[in-house]
Coordinates of C-alpha atoms and ligand atoms in Angstrom, one line a residue:
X115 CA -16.2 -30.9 26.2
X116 CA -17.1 -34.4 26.8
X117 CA -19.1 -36.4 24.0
X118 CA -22.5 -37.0 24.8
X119 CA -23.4 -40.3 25.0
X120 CA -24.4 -41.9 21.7
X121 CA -28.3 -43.4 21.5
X122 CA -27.8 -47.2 22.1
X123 CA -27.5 -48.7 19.1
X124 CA -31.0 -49.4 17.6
X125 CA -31.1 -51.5 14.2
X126 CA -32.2 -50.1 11.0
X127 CA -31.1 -46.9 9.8
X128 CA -31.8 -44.8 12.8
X129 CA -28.5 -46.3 14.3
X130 CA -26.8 -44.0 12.2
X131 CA -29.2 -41.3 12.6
X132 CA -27.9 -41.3 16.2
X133 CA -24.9 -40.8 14.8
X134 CA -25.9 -37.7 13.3
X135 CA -27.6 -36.9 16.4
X136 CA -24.4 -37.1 18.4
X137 CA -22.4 -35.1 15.9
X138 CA -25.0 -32.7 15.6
X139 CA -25.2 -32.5 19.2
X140 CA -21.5 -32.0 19.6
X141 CA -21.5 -29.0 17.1
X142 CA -24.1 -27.0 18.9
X143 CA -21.9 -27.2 22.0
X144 CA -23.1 -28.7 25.5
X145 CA -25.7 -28.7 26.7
X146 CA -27.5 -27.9 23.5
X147 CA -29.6 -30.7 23.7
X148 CA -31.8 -31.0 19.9
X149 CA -33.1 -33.5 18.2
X150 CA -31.2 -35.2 15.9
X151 CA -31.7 -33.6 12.8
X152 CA -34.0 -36.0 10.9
X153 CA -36.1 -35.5 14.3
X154 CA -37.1 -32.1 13.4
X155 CA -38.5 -33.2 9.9
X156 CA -39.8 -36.4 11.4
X157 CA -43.6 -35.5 12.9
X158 CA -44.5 -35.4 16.4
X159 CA -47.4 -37.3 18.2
X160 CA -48.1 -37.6 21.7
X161 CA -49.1 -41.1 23.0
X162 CA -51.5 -40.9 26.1
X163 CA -51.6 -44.3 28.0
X164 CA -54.9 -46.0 30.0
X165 CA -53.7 -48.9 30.5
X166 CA -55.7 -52.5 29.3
X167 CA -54.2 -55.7 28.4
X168 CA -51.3 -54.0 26.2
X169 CA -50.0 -52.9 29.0
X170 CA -50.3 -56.0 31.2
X171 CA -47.8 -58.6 32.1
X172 CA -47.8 -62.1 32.9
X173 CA -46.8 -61.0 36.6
X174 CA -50.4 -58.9 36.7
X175 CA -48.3 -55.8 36.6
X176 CA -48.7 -52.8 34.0
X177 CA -46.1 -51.2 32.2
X178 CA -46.1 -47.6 31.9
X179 CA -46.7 -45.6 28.8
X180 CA -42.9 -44.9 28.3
X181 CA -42.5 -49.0 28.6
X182 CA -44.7 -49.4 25.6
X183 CA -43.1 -47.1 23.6
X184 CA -39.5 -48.0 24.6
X185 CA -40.2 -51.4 23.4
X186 CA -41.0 -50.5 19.6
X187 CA -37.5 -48.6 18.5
X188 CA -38.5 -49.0 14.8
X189 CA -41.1 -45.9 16.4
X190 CA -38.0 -43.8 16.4
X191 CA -38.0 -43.9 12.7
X192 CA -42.0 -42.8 12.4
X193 CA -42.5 -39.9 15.0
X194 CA -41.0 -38.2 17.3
X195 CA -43.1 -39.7 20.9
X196 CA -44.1 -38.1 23.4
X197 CA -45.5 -39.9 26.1
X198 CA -48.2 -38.8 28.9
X199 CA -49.8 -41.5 31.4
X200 CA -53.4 -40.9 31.8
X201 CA -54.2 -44.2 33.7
X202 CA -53.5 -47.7 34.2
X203 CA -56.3 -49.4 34.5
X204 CA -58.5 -52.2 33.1
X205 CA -60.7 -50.5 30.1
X206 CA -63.8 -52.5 32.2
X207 CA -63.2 -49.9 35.0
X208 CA -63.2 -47.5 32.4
X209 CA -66.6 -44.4 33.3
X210 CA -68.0 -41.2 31.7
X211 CA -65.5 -39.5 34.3
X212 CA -62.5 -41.2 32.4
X213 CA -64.3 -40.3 29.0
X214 CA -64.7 -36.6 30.0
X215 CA -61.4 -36.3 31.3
X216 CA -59.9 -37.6 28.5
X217 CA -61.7 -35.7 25.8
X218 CA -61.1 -32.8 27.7
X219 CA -56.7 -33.3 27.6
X220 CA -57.4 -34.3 23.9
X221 CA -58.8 -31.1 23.1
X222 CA -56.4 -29.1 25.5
X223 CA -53.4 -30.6 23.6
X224 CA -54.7 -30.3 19.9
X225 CA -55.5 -26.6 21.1
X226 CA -52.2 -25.7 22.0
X227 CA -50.1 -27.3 20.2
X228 CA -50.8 -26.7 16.8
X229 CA -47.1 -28.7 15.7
X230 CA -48.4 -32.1 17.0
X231 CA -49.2 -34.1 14.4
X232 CA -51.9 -36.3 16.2
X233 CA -52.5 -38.1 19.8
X234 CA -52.4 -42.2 19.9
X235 CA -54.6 -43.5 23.1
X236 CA -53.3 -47.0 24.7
X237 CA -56.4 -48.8 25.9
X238 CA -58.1 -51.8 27.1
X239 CA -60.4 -53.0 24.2
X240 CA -63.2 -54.6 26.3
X241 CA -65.1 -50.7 26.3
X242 CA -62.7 -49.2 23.6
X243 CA -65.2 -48.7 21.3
X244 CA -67.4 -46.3 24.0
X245 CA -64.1 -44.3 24.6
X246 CA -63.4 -44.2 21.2
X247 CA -67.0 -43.2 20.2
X248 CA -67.0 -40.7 23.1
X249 CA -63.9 -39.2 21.5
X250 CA -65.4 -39.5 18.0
X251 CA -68.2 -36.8 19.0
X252 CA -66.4 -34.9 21.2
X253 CA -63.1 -34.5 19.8
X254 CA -63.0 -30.7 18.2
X255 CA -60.4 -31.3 16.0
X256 CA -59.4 -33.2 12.4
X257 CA -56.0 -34.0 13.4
X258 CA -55.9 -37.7 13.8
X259 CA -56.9 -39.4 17.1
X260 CA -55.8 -43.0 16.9
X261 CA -56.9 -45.5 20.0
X262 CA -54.9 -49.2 19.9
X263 CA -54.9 -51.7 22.4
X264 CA -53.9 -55.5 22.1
X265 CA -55.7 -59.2 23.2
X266 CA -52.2 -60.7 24.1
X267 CA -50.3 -59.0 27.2
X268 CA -47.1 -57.7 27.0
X269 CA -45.4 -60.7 28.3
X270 CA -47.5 -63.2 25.9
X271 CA -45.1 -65.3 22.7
X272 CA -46.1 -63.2 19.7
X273 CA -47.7 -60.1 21.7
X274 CA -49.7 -58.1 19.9
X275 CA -49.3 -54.9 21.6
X276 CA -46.6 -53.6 19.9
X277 CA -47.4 -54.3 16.5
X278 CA -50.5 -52.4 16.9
X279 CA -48.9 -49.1 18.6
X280 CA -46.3 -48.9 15.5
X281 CA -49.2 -49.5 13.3
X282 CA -51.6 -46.6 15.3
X283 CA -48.6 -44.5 15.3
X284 CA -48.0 -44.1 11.7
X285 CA -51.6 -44.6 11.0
X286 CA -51.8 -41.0 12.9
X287 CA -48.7 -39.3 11.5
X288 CA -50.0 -40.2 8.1
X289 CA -52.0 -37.2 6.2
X290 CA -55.1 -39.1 5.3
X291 CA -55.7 -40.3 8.6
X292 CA -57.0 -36.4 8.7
X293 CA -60.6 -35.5 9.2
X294 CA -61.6 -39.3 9.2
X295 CA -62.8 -39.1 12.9
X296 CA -61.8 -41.2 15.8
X297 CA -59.6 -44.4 14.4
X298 CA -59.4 -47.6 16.1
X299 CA -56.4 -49.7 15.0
X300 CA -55.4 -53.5 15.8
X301 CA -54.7 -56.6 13.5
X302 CA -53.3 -54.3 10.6
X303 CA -56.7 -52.7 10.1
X304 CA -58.6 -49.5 10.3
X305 CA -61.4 -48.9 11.4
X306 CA -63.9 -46.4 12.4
X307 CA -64.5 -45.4 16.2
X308 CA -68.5 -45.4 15.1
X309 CA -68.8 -48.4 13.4
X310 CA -66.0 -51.1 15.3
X311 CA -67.2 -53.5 17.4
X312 CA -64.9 -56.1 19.6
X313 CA -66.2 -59.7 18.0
X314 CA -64.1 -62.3 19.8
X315 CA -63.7 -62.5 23.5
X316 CA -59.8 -64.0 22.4
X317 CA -58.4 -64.1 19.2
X318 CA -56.3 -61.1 17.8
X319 CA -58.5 -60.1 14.8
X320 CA -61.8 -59.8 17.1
X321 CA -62.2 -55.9 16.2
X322 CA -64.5 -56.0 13.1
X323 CA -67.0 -53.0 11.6
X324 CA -68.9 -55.9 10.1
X325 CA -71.9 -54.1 8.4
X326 CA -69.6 -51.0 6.8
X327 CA -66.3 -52.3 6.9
X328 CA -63.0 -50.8 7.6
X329 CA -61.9 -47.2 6.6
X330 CA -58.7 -48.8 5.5
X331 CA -55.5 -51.0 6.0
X332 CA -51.9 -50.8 7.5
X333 CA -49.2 -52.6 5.1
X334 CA -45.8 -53.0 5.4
X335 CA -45.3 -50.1 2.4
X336 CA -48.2 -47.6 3.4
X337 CA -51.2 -46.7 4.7
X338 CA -54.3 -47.6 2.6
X339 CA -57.4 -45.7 3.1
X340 CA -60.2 -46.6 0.9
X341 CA -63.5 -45.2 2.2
X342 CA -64.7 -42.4 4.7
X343 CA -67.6 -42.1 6.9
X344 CA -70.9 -40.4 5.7
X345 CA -72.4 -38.8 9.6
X346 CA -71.0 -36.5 11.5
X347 CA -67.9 -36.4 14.1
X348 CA -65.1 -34.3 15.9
X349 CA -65.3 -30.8 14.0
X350 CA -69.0 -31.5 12.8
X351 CA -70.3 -32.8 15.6
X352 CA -73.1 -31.5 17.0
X353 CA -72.4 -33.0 20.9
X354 CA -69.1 -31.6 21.7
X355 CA -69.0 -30.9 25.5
X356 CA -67.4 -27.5 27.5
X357 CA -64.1 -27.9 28.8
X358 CA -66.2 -26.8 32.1
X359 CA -68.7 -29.9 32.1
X360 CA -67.1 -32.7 34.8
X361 CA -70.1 -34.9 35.0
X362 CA -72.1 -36.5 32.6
X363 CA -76.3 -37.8 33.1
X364 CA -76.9 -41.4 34.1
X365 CA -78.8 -43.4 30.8
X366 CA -78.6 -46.8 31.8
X367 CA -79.1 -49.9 29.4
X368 CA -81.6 -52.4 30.3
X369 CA -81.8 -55.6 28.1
X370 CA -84.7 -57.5 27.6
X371 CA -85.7 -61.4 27.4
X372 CA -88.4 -63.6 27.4
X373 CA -90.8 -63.1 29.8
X374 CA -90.0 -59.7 30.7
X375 CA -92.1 -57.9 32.9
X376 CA -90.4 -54.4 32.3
X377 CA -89.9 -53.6 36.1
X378 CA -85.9 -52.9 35.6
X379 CA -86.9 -49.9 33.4
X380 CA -89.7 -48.6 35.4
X381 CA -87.1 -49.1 38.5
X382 CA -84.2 -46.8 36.5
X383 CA -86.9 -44.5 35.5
X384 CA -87.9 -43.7 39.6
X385 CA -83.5 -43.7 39.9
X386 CA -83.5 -40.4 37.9
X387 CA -82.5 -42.2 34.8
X388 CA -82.5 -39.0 32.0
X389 CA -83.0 -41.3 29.1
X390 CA -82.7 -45.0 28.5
X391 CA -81.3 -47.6 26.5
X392 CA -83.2 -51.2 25.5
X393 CA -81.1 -53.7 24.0
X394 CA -84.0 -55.3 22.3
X395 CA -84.2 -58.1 20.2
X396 CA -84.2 -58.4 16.1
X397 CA -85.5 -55.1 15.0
X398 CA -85.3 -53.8 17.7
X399 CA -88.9 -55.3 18.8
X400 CA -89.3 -55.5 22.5
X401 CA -91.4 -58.5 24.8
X402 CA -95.0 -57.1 25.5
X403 CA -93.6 -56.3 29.4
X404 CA -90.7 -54.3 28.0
X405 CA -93.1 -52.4 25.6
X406 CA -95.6 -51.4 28.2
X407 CA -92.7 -50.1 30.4
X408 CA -91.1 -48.4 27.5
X409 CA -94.0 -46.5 26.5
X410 CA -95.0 -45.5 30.3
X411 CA -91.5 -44.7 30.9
X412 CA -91.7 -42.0 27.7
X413 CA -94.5 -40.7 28.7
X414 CA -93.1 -39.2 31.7
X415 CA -91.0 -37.8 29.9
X416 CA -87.7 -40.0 29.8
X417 CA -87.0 -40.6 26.2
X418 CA -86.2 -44.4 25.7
X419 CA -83.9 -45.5 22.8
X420 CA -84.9 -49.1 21.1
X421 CA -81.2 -50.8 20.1
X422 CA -81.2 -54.0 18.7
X423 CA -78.6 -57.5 20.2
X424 CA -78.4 -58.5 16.6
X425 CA -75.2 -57.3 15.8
X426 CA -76.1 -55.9 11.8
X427 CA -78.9 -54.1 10.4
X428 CA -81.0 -50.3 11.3
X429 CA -83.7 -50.3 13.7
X430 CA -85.9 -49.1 11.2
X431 CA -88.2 -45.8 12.4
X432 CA -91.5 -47.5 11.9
X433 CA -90.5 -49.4 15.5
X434 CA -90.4 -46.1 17.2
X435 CA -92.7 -43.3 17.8
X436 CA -91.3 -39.4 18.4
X437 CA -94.7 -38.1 19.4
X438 CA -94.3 -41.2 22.1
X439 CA -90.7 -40.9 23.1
X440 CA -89.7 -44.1 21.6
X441 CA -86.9 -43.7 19.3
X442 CA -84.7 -46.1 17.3
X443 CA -80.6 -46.5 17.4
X444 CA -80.5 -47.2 13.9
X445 CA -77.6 -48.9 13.2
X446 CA -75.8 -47.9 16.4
X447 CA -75.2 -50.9 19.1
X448 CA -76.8 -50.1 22.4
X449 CA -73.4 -49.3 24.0
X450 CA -72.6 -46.5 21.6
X451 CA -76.3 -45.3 21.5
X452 CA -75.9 -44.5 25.2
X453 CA -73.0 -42.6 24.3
X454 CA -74.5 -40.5 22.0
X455 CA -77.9 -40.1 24.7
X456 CA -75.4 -39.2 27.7
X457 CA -74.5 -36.5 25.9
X458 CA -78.1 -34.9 23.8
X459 CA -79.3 -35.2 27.8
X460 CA -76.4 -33.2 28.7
X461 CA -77.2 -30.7 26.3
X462 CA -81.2 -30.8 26.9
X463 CA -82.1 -32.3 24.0
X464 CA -85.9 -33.0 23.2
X465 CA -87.0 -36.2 21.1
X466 CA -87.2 -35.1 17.4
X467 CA -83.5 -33.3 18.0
X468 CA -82.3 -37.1 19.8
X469 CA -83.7 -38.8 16.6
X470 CA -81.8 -36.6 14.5
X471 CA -78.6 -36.8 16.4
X472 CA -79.3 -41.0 16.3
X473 CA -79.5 -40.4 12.4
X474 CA -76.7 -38.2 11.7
X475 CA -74.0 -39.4 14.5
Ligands
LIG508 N1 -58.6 -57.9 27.8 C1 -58.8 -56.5 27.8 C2 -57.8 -55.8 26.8 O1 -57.7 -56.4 25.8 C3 -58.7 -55.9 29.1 C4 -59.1 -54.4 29.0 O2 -60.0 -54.1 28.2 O3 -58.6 -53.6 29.8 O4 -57.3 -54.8 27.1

């Protein structure tokens, strides 16, 4: 019965794990392909891959999911991976479609596979943080979702990329990643899906939850969680979405400036627009233009959420009015607030219930 061929020789101890492997392999008899036997302790997590720059190479090309992984063997001693390619893309080409779909396999694979230990998302971080928050309130599950992504490309001196997928993987296998809500991890660090924001168009530490602060920290030893989040998410969420729901409503942003005469709001409001987003300035107060549309906009009925530019602080409530259909992000970004709208317009939501959601989410 010919010997199967040893693993190639990885350093570290799992080269003689694959030793074990082989011997194990050889006393079950051919063709009785297992895993070697510290596989079956060793958890198992799926890794679904989008694409972005942590997949990119200096030649413009994108290496596949299974490329990623293959090029992080100390993986071999964290998990047990399983790879699925969801996309290859550019996270700026990134829509609701992409979100949907991918919340939807999420869900599918947590559902039936109650072994798997948690799902790691590869993805571009310019709109990570809208995926992630999209997952964050639709995800129905407190097994770990982990989304990493890199600034350097797969082919840059000192990349990045694979740093942060070891790091997301055993952030995921680890038990107190549980029930924490959508993760996003790069530079070492932890951070919520709600409160992360990408900082720096460049450098490798641009993803920063600047007003909260991390959840917690990846060092060499162990995981470090020191705080957990106080609103709602995945299993207490109230925005999950059907498995049956393949579109989601439009709820543009429309920034403001100087001068404004409000006309790009009025404009989305005629385009069907089912709620709307102002990224305002400090405070979320608007120019006298973008106030006069907001209010007019609201009171045909298309409630209009006032986000803020400045990067830090609540919209406090006294800048909106329910009665009026103006309400306040709080302390979400506009990006993540439209999140949140797309889907309390999805469900029907009327003003006080948006507010709440805002609040709570
Ligand atoms: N430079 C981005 C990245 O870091 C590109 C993208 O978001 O796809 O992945």
């Amino acid at each position: 019965m010919p010997r199967p061929e040893p693993r190639r020789r990885i350093r570290g101890l799992w080269g003689s794990r694959s030793l074990v492997a082989v011997v194990a392999t050889a006393a079950l008899g051919a063709g009785a392909i297992r895993a070697p036997l510290e596989a079956q302790s060793r958890p198992r997590v799926r890794v679904i891959a989008t694409g972005g720059t942590i997949a990119g190479q200096a030649t413009g090309g994108q290496l596949t999911g299974g490329q990623l992984v293959e090029a992080v063997p100390e993986l071999d001693e964290v998990a047990i991976i399983e790879v699925e390619e969801f996309s290859r893309i550019g996270s700026s080409a990134m829509t609701p479609d992409h979100w949907l779909r991918l919340s939807r396999r999420i869900n599918e694979l947590l559902t039936d596979d109650s072994a798997l230990a948690g799902v790691i998302v590869t993805h571009g971080t310019d709109t990570m943080e809208e995926t992630a928050y999209f997952l964050h309130l639709t995800v129905d599950s407190e097994r770990p979702v982990v989304m990493v992504g890199s600034m350097r490309n797969a082919s840059a001196v000192s990349a990045d990329g694979p740093a942060n997928l070891l790091s997301g993987v055993r952030v995921a296998v680890d038990p107190q990643a549980r029930g924490r809500g959508v993760l996003v991890v790069l530079n070492d660090e932890i951070h919520s899906a709600r409160d992360v924001r990408k900082t720096d168009n460049n450098r490798v530490d641009t993803f920063v939850s600047a007003e909260w602060g991390t959840l917690g920290i990846v060092d060499a030893d162990r995981i470090v969680f020191r705080r957990s989040l106080a609103t709602r998410h995945t299993t207490d969420s109230d925005l999950r979405v059907d498995a049956s729901v393949t579109s989601l409503p439009m709820v543009p942003i429309v920034a403001d400036f100087a001068g404004n005469d409000g006309s790009v709001l009025r404009a989305w409001a005629t385009q069907g627009a089912r709620a709307v987003v102002v990224q305002a300035f400090g405070g979320g107060r608007a120019s006298p233009g973008m106030r006069r549309a907001a209010t007019d906009v609201a009171a045909e009925g298309v409630p209009v959420v006032m986000a803020s530019r400045v990067p830090e602080g609540r919209i406090l409530a006294s800048i909106g009015s329910i009665e009026d259909g103006i309400l306040v992000a709080g302390d979400l970004p506009p990006h993540k607030a439209r999140v949140l709208l797309m889907l309390a317009a999805l469900q029907g939501r009327g003003a006080a219930d948006i507010q709440r959601l805002l609040d709570t989410h």
